[in-house]
Amino acid sequence: MKNIYHSDIYKFNTPVKSYWEDNSQENLNLEKLTKDVKSEIVVIGGGYTGLLCAINLIENHNLDVILVEAGKIGWGASSRNAGFNCLPPSKMSFKKMQSIYGNDETKKFYKNSVEGSNYTKDIIKEYNIDCDVTGNSNYVVAHHPNKFEQIKEQARAYKDEFEIETEVYSKEEFNQIGHGGTEQYGAFSYKPGFAINPLKFVNGITKHALSKKLKIFEHTKVDQINKDNGSYLLKTKEGSIRSKKIVVATNGFYQEGLVPKMDGRVLPVISNIIVTRKLNDDELNAHNFKTFSPIANTKNLLYYYRKLPDNRILFGTRGDLSGSDQSNLDMSKKMEKFLKDIFPKWSNINIEYNWRGLIALSQKLTPSIGKIDNEEIYYGFGYNGVGVSAAPWTGKQLSKLVFSSNSKDLDISKIYKGLPKKFIFPKLRVFYFRLAVLFYNIKDKFNI
Ligand SMILES: Cc1cc2nc3c(=O)[nH]c(=O)nc-3n(C[C@H](O)[C@H](O)[C@H](O)COP(=O)(O)OP(=O)(O)OC[C@H]3O[C@@H](n4cnc5c(N)ncnc54)[C@H](O)[C@@H]3O)c2cc1C
């Protein structure tokens, strides 16, 4: 199978060192597949999407399911994201969405997004997962005075058109409840929303899945899928699985060649995170950093940040464009500068963690949920970096689709349904993305 980025980012058997790994002392140590087995359904990918699809197939439809994960369970983005339960899983403005799909489908898309956020909240409660929930809303911060009108308009549309609870704060008001700094010119909040420790979340989901007798194989990468006597035969390094239906839940870690009809449609994008050392009260007060809710700003290449429960600052952005370990280090240095430019009084605070992972974009700019024509292969991917709320919900929707084998039965906005278009000259998609990054960097320089 072919990789889009440097092989360093696909070291499935190497745990990714992160703040979460150091703060979630749990190793579930599940078995690896070393023989030939059979199952009605096989789920490829052990992140939020795959796990919730498998759990719902077992709990609601009593089906026989195997889940395979190339690394340790949750190894992909689900164990290393920033933990923002935010909205919506799309890179398309609501105005563009309305112009392409109409008002009703756009409303339904936002309604489904809110359902996703609430579903994440519900499973934390129902599965009794202690994942360090903090905050009770999301904030969007205007990084430049020009952007305050834009966020006021966004807050109005969320409230009036999508019935999402919002509140607008002037620069001075947000300084009292959120934070200060050089790039804070007012903000709005929306609910639902909160922040979690994503690794504790994925481990908690896995423990629930195991209690429901889901068969999970870690360190078991599917290398090839063949058709054989009316079923699928999935080959792994040390074994195989024969199955009637396949769910592909590999999101940004999809490797070209696994399912030819999915090739050339996903654009994996690297997202990088840095985490500072613990800050004391004086240091936090220097920028009035009060809130524990997740924050994103209005840059085109947005910054996202939050205060962690132990008073460190987590800061993330899109960026590292090659995937090598060296480019991750280089990116973390650049990000340290971005962070200190917006919070200059923290200029001598060290960075103690840096890591990255892959999110999935596509030409659709919204997630994709569906079934491949004339095959029993199902997919759910493309959350645009908003998978904490969208991926578990997608897993649940996928389970209904796998059960009924008919996407017409799925009562969700049609904006989610179906595969995105293939990129023209798919090999060039990272190059196209680099051009887009260049373009958005220029727009951000001029605050357009
Ligand atoms: C740095 C970073 C920060 C993020 N921050 C946020 C955030 O704050 N809020 C938010 O909502 N979203 C965030 N995201 C996005 C979010 O983490 C993802 O959208 C979500 O985790 C996707 O879940 P998933 O289960 O679909 O995919 P993943 O969790 O990526 O799981 C896919 C799995 O498939 C496995 N796999 C791939 N190929 C094979 C194969 N051939 N055989 C077997 N297994 C295979 C991989 O090993 C991987 O574990 C972030 C992502 C990153 C990388």
XYZ file of C-alpha atoms and ligand atoms in Angstrom:
501
model
C 0.000 0.000 0.000
C 1.178 3.481 -0.807
C 1.629 6.310 1.678
C 1.071 9.974 0.980
C 3.522 11.240 3.626
C 6.923 10.201 4.970
C 6.985 6.681 6.456
C 7.744 8.133 9.947
C 4.071 9.030 10.345
C 2.912 5.469 9.600
C 4.937 3.621 12.255
C 1.838 1.761 13.417
C 3.744 -0.306 15.963
C 5.371 2.634 17.733
C 3.234 4.404 20.345
C 3.187 8.162 19.795
C 4.626 9.972 22.792
C 2.152 12.592 23.915
C 0.918 14.385 27.022
C -2.067 11.995 26.959
C 0.194 8.910 27.018
C 1.878 10.289 30.139
C -1.487 11.023 31.781
C -3.495 7.895 30.999
C -1.606 5.031 32.611
C -3.388 2.172 30.942
C -2.226 -0.504 28.578
C -5.006 -2.773 27.439
C -2.588 -5.211 25.742
C -4.966 -6.945 23.389
C -4.039 -9.929 21.257
C -2.663 -9.878 17.722
C -4.273 -11.973 14.959
C -2.043 -14.989 14.306
C -4.472 -17.434 12.667
C -7.265 -17.637 10.069
C -10.658 -16.605 11.420
C -14.217 -15.901 10.160
C -16.772 -13.272 11.061
C -19.964 -11.770 9.641
C -18.473 -8.259 9.711
C -14.942 -6.958 10.033
C -14.194 -3.382 11.044
C -10.824 -2.002 9.927
C -9.531 0.737 12.262
C -9.746 0.967 16.040
C -10.544 4.650 16.581
C -13.845 6.264 17.597
C -15.545 5.456 14.251
C -14.639 1.773 14.129
C -15.243 1.115 17.817
C -18.663 2.774 17.948
C -19.732 1.058 14.745
C -18.728 -2.326 16.178
C -20.323 -1.685 19.586
C -23.632 -0.638 17.998
C -23.621 -3.647 15.661
C -23.274 -5.925 18.657
C -25.562 -4.098 21.091
C -28.404 -3.210 18.716
C -28.234 -5.970 16.127
C -26.491 -8.805 17.929
C -24.092 -9.355 15.025
C -20.788 -11.192 14.938
C -18.023 -8.576 14.558
C -14.223 -8.526 14.563
C -12.286 -5.252 14.790
C -8.675 -5.021 13.656
C -6.301 -2.158 14.412
C -2.871 -1.742 12.808
C -1.323 -0.251 15.954
C -2.431 -0.435 19.537
C -6.115 0.301 20.004
C -6.856 3.983 19.335
C -3.345 4.468 17.887
C -4.578 6.926 15.207
C -6.022 10.392 15.742
C -8.472 9.150 18.392
C -5.737 8.906 21.058
C -3.805 12.053 20.156
C -6.223 14.794 19.270
C -6.713 17.972 21.282
C -9.905 16.667 22.900
C -12.215 19.472 21.718
C -15.826 18.412 21.495
C -16.670 21.092 18.920
C -18.770 21.759 15.799
C -19.286 21.423 12.843
C -17.249 18.687 11.051
C -16.936 20.797 7.926
C -14.603 23.235 6.186
C -17.458 24.734 4.197
C -19.075 27.977 5.370
C -22.753 27.623 6.253
C -23.574 30.133 3.492
C -21.865 28.001 0.853
C -23.559 24.908 2.277
C -26.940 26.617 2.004
C -26.222 27.646 -1.586
C -25.199 24.117 -2.638
C -27.561 21.936 -0.604
C -30.374 24.317 0.364
C -31.606 25.482 3.752
C -33.290 22.271 4.877
C -30.305 19.987 4.314
C -27.968 22.550 5.904
C -30.242 22.740 8.951
C -30.272 18.957 9.144
C -26.482 18.852 8.826
C -26.114 21.186 11.828
C -28.772 19.253 13.755
C -26.819 16.039 13.108
C -23.593 17.791 14.220
C -25.217 18.730 17.531
C -26.503 15.156 17.884
C -22.889 14.014 17.418
C -21.658 16.276 20.195
C -24.420 15.040 22.508
C -23.760 11.409 21.556
C -20.140 11.800 22.712
C -21.414 13.268 25.981
C -23.911 10.416 26.361
C -21.413 7.609 25.843
C -19.007 9.171 28.369
C -21.853 8.908 30.874
C -23.314 5.581 29.779
C -19.951 3.766 29.547
C -18.859 5.497 32.766
C -15.646 6.901 31.238
C -13.476 9.115 33.403
C -11.848 11.254 30.674
C -11.222 14.529 32.546
C -14.097 16.533 31.054
C -13.517 20.302 31.333
C -15.370 23.386 30.093
C -19.022 23.782 29.152
C -18.930 25.492 25.736
C -16.637 26.272 22.808
C -15.189 29.703 22.099
C -14.327 31.234 18.733
C -11.954 34.199 19.139
C -11.557 37.068 16.658
C -7.790 37.234 16.105
C -8.031 40.690 14.503
C -10.496 43.596 14.867
C -11.659 42.917 11.251
C -12.977 39.538 12.338
C -15.326 40.620 15.112
C -18.195 41.381 12.683
C -17.716 37.960 11.108
C -18.044 36.123 14.415
C -21.083 38.177 15.386
C -22.691 37.083 12.108
C -21.688 33.449 12.729
C -23.106 33.551 16.265
C -26.356 35.017 14.928
C -26.678 32.348 12.236
C -25.925 29.526 14.686
C -28.666 30.832 16.975
C -31.343 31.887 14.466
C -30.870 29.301 11.751
C -29.553 26.236 13.595
C -30.925 26.761 17.129
C -27.449 26.546 18.648
C -27.038 28.475 21.905
C -24.511 31.300 21.407
C -23.263 34.377 23.233
C -21.098 37.215 21.921
C -18.381 38.866 24.064
C -16.526 42.101 23.391
C -12.725 42.115 23.778
C -13.111 43.478 27.312
C -15.797 40.965 28.268
C -13.818 38.008 26.950
C -10.771 39.251 28.824
C -12.776 38.740 32.042
C -13.928 35.162 31.375
C -11.635 33.772 28.652
C -8.201 35.247 28.048
C -6.284 38.312 26.899
C -3.188 38.450 24.676
C -2.272 40.209 21.453
C -4.786 38.439 19.185
C -8.020 38.648 21.168
C -10.569 41.096 19.744
C -13.782 39.600 21.073
C -15.304 36.135 20.877
C -18.471 34.091 20.796
C -19.359 30.918 22.625
C -21.563 28.070 21.450
C -23.026 25.048 23.164
C -22.856 22.090 23.363
C -19.119 21.735 23.785
C -16.432 20.717 26.231
C -12.938 19.205 26.317
C -11.698 15.692 27.190
C -8.584 13.551 27.483
C -8.993 11.702 24.150
C -6.847 8.704 25.098
C -8.840 8.045 28.273
C -11.966 8.386 26.127
C -10.854 5.832 23.521
C -9.616 3.440 26.223
C -12.967 3.749 28.022
C -14.840 2.985 24.796
C -12.588 -0.036 24.222
C -13.246 -1.382 27.715
C -16.979 -1.074 27.075
C -16.538 -2.877 23.726
C -14.639 -5.696 25.427
C -17.376 -6.010 28.045
C -19.801 -6.558 25.133
C -17.490 -9.313 23.826
C -16.227 -7.476 20.740
C -13.252 -9.420 19.352
C -10.434 -6.895 18.925
C -7.028 -7.626 17.411
C -4.333 -4.992 17.930
C -1.114 -4.765 15.887
C -3.059 -6.381 13.054
C -2.882 -4.401 9.855
C -5.003 -5.413 6.881
C -2.601 -5.509 3.933
C -4.894 -6.790 1.245
C -8.558 -7.475 0.562
C -9.521 -10.183 -1.969
C -12.880 -11.552 -3.046
C -13.226 -15.271 -2.630
C -16.331 -17.456 -3.047
C -18.857 -14.687 -2.339
C -17.041 -13.339 0.701
C -14.057 -11.116 1.397
C -10.701 -12.453 2.498
C -8.617 -9.924 4.416
C -4.936 -10.683 4.696
C -2.830 -9.594 7.634
C 0.825 -10.368 8.295
C 0.191 -13.454 10.426
C -3.395 -14.434 9.655
C -6.550 -13.795 7.667
C -10.228 -12.974 8.191
C -13.066 -14.223 6.029
C -16.072 -11.949 6.192
C -19.316 -10.955 4.407
C -19.132 -7.226 5.125
C -16.282 -4.774 5.688
C -16.307 -1.402 7.438
C -13.391 0.882 6.569
C -12.819 3.206 9.558
C -9.254 4.322 8.852
C -9.964 8.073 8.352
C -6.675 10.019 7.822
C -4.583 6.849 8.104
C -6.191 5.257 5.027
C -3.444 3.850 2.813
C -4.004 3.875 -0.930
C -4.626 0.472 -2.484
C -6.711 -1.066 0.322
C -10.078 -0.473 -1.432
C -9.507 0.733 -5.026
C -12.837 2.639 -5.151
C -11.777 4.729 -2.146
C -8.368 5.619 -3.563
C -7.596 9.238 -4.473
C -10.522 10.645 -2.474
C -9.117 11.278 1.015
C -6.708 14.117 1.687
C -4.873 13.277 4.905
C -3.599 16.455 6.553
C -1.121 16.669 9.406
C -2.208 18.485 12.541
C 0.459 19.321 15.140
C 0.156 19.937 18.877
C 2.517 21.382 21.491
C 1.985 21.470 25.276
C 3.740 23.839 27.691
C 4.986 23.078 31.178
C 2.540 23.743 34.032
C 1.854 27.455 34.502
C 1.428 28.995 37.953
C -1.388 31.397 38.856
C 0.734 34.508 38.254
C 1.708 33.269 34.805
C -1.905 32.455 33.892
C -3.079 35.798 35.259
C -0.499 37.616 33.127
C -2.839 36.841 30.191
C -6.047 36.470 32.216
C -6.232 32.868 30.991
C -9.292 31.694 32.905
C -11.358 29.280 30.876
C -10.991 25.489 30.596
C -13.261 25.417 27.531
C -11.778 24.735 24.087
C -10.893 27.775 21.934
C -10.304 28.196 18.186
C -9.484 31.489 16.506
C -10.630 32.980 13.200
C -7.431 32.482 11.167
C -7.879 30.559 7.924
C -5.122 28.247 9.186
C -6.673 28.278 12.595
C -5.012 28.067 15.960
C -6.749 25.890 18.555
C -5.825 25.964 22.229
C -7.032 25.112 25.722
C -5.901 25.142 29.323
C -5.425 21.575 30.536
C -6.609 20.452 34.000
C -3.041 20.778 35.368
C -2.683 24.369 34.035
C -0.572 23.635 30.984
C -1.511 25.208 27.654
C -2.174 22.888 24.708
C -1.768 24.645 21.365
C -2.414 23.178 17.922
C -2.497 24.120 14.274
C -2.303 22.609 10.803
C 1.130 22.592 9.370
C 3.879 19.981 9.167
C 3.795 19.186 5.453
C 6.208 16.281 5.015
C 5.472 13.798 7.812
C 9.089 13.097 8.788
C 10.024 13.191 12.486
C 12.348 16.119 11.714
C 9.536 18.165 10.143
C 7.485 17.588 13.295
C 10.298 19.068 15.399
C 10.679 22.001 13.013
C 6.936 22.624 13.132
C 6.873 22.527 16.934
C 9.506 25.306 16.999
C 7.384 27.425 14.651
C 4.323 26.762 16.793
C 6.145 27.803 19.948
C 6.703 31.148 18.254
C 3.025 31.412 17.192
C 1.942 30.718 20.775
C 4.370 33.217 22.262
C 3.427 35.872 19.704
C -0.167 35.780 20.917
C 0.785 35.368 24.604
C 4.069 37.344 24.838
C 4.268 37.230 28.633
C 4.912 33.489 28.364
C 8.088 33.988 26.338
C 10.191 31.924 28.751
C 7.738 29.063 29.314
C 9.149 25.767 27.969
C 7.356 23.393 25.703
C 7.355 19.879 27.160
C 5.443 17.883 24.540
C 5.010 17.891 20.783
C 3.307 15.360 18.557
C 1.095 15.197 15.518
C -1.322 12.981 13.639
C -3.439 12.802 10.516
C -6.892 14.227 10.053
C -8.922 13.609 6.881
C -10.182 16.236 4.441
C -11.800 15.657 1.064
C -13.083 17.741 -1.840
C -16.553 17.496 -0.298
C -15.371 19.510 2.749
C -17.884 17.519 4.845
C -17.747 13.937 6.196
C -18.569 10.927 4.020
C -20.745 8.051 5.187
C -21.891 5.292 2.873
C -21.589 1.981 1.083
C -19.541 1.299 -2.022
C -21.792 0.444 -4.980
C -22.073 -3.272 -5.714
C -19.883 -4.176 -2.759
C -20.512 -4.921 0.906
C -17.897 -2.345 1.896
C -18.925 0.584 4.118
C -17.030 3.744 5.008
C -17.118 6.716 7.379
C -14.401 9.385 7.218
C -13.482 13.001 6.496
C -14.373 14.886 9.687
C -12.110 17.865 8.862
C -10.438 17.675 12.271
C -13.740 17.632 14.168
C -14.013 13.924 14.969
C -14.495 13.947 18.752
C -18.147 14.806 18.150
C -18.526 13.467 14.591
C -16.685 10.120 14.596
C -18.533 8.203 17.372
C -21.864 9.380 15.903
C -20.721 8.328 12.419
C -19.815 4.906 13.829
C -23.371 4.586 15.115
C -24.890 5.679 11.761
C -22.613 3.252 9.937
C -23.833 0.389 12.108
C -27.415 1.058 10.927
C -26.261 1.152 7.329
C -24.261 -2.073 7.645
C -27.261 -3.774 9.216
C -29.747 -2.678 6.520
C -27.305 -2.653 3.543
C -29.265 0.289 2.140
C -28.131 3.897 2.461
C -31.647 5.179 1.623
C -32.743 3.931 5.050
C -30.314 6.217 6.838
C -32.152 9.294 8.134
C -29.296 11.811 8.179
C -28.586 14.904 6.121
C -27.662 13.963 2.563
C -24.624 16.229 2.961
C -22.942 13.325 4.790
C -23.933 10.670 2.279
C -21.690 9.253 -0.442
C -18.050 9.314 -1.463
C -16.259 12.577 -2.272
C -14.956 13.127 -5.806
C -11.569 11.717 -6.727
C -8.790 14.314 -6.886
C -7.551 15.073 -10.376
C -4.066 13.522 -10.457
C -4.402 12.187 -6.873
C -0.617 11.939 -6.520
C -0.539 15.723 -6.544
C -3.035 16.202 -3.716
C -0.423 17.104 -1.092
C 1.035 19.565 -3.579
C -2.447 21.134 -4.038
C -2.744 21.309 -0.257
C 0.650 23.035 0.010
C -0.543 25.656 -2.463
C -3.712 26.138 -0.404
C -1.623 26.553 2.775
C 0.487 29.169 1.011
C -2.630 31.013 -0.135
C -4.252 30.925 3.339
C -0.999 32.043 4.962
C -1.045 35.134 2.760
C -4.725 35.771 3.606
C -3.902 35.418 7.318
C -0.961 37.825 7.001
C -3.355 40.455 5.675
C -6.214 39.357 7.983
C -8.553 38.708 5.070
C -3.321 16.403 16.246
C -4.801 16.228 16.091
C -5.666 17.037 16.813
C -7.034 16.862 16.692
N -7.854 17.575 17.503
C -9.191 17.353 17.458
C -10.040 17.988 18.382
O -9.606 18.682 19.282
N -11.373 17.790 18.267
C -11.889 16.982 17.307
O -13.104 16.863 17.213
N -11.090 16.287 16.450
C -9.757 16.456 16.528
N -8.939 15.761 15.696
C -9.555 14.813 14.751
C -10.035 13.536 15.434
O -9.037 13.026 16.274
C -10.396 12.509 14.361
O -11.350 13.067 13.480
C -10.994 11.220 14.928
O -10.165 10.705 15.944
C -11.163 10.211 13.821
O -11.484 8.966 14.396
P -11.412 7.675 13.472
O -11.755 6.534 14.332
O -12.249 7.875 12.266
O -9.910 7.626 12.957
P -8.547 7.317 13.733
O -8.685 7.541 15.172
O -7.456 8.013 13.024
O -8.415 5.751 13.566
C -8.128 5.131 12.332
C -7.360 3.868 12.676
O -7.246 3.037 11.514
C -6.072 2.280 11.673
N -5.711 1.700 10.381
C -5.354 2.361 9.237
N -5.123 1.474 8.243
C -5.336 0.240 8.761
C -5.258 -1.078 8.215
N -4.927 -1.285 6.924
N -5.529 -2.141 9.030
C -5.879 -1.944 10.339
N -5.973 -0.710 10.897
C -5.719 0.365 10.111
C -5.061 3.292 12.188
O -3.990 2.679 12.841
C -5.911 4.143 13.119
O -5.769 3.815 14.488
C -7.561 15.902 15.782
C -6.701 15.098 15.049
C -5.321 15.250 15.212
C -4.424 14.366 14.422
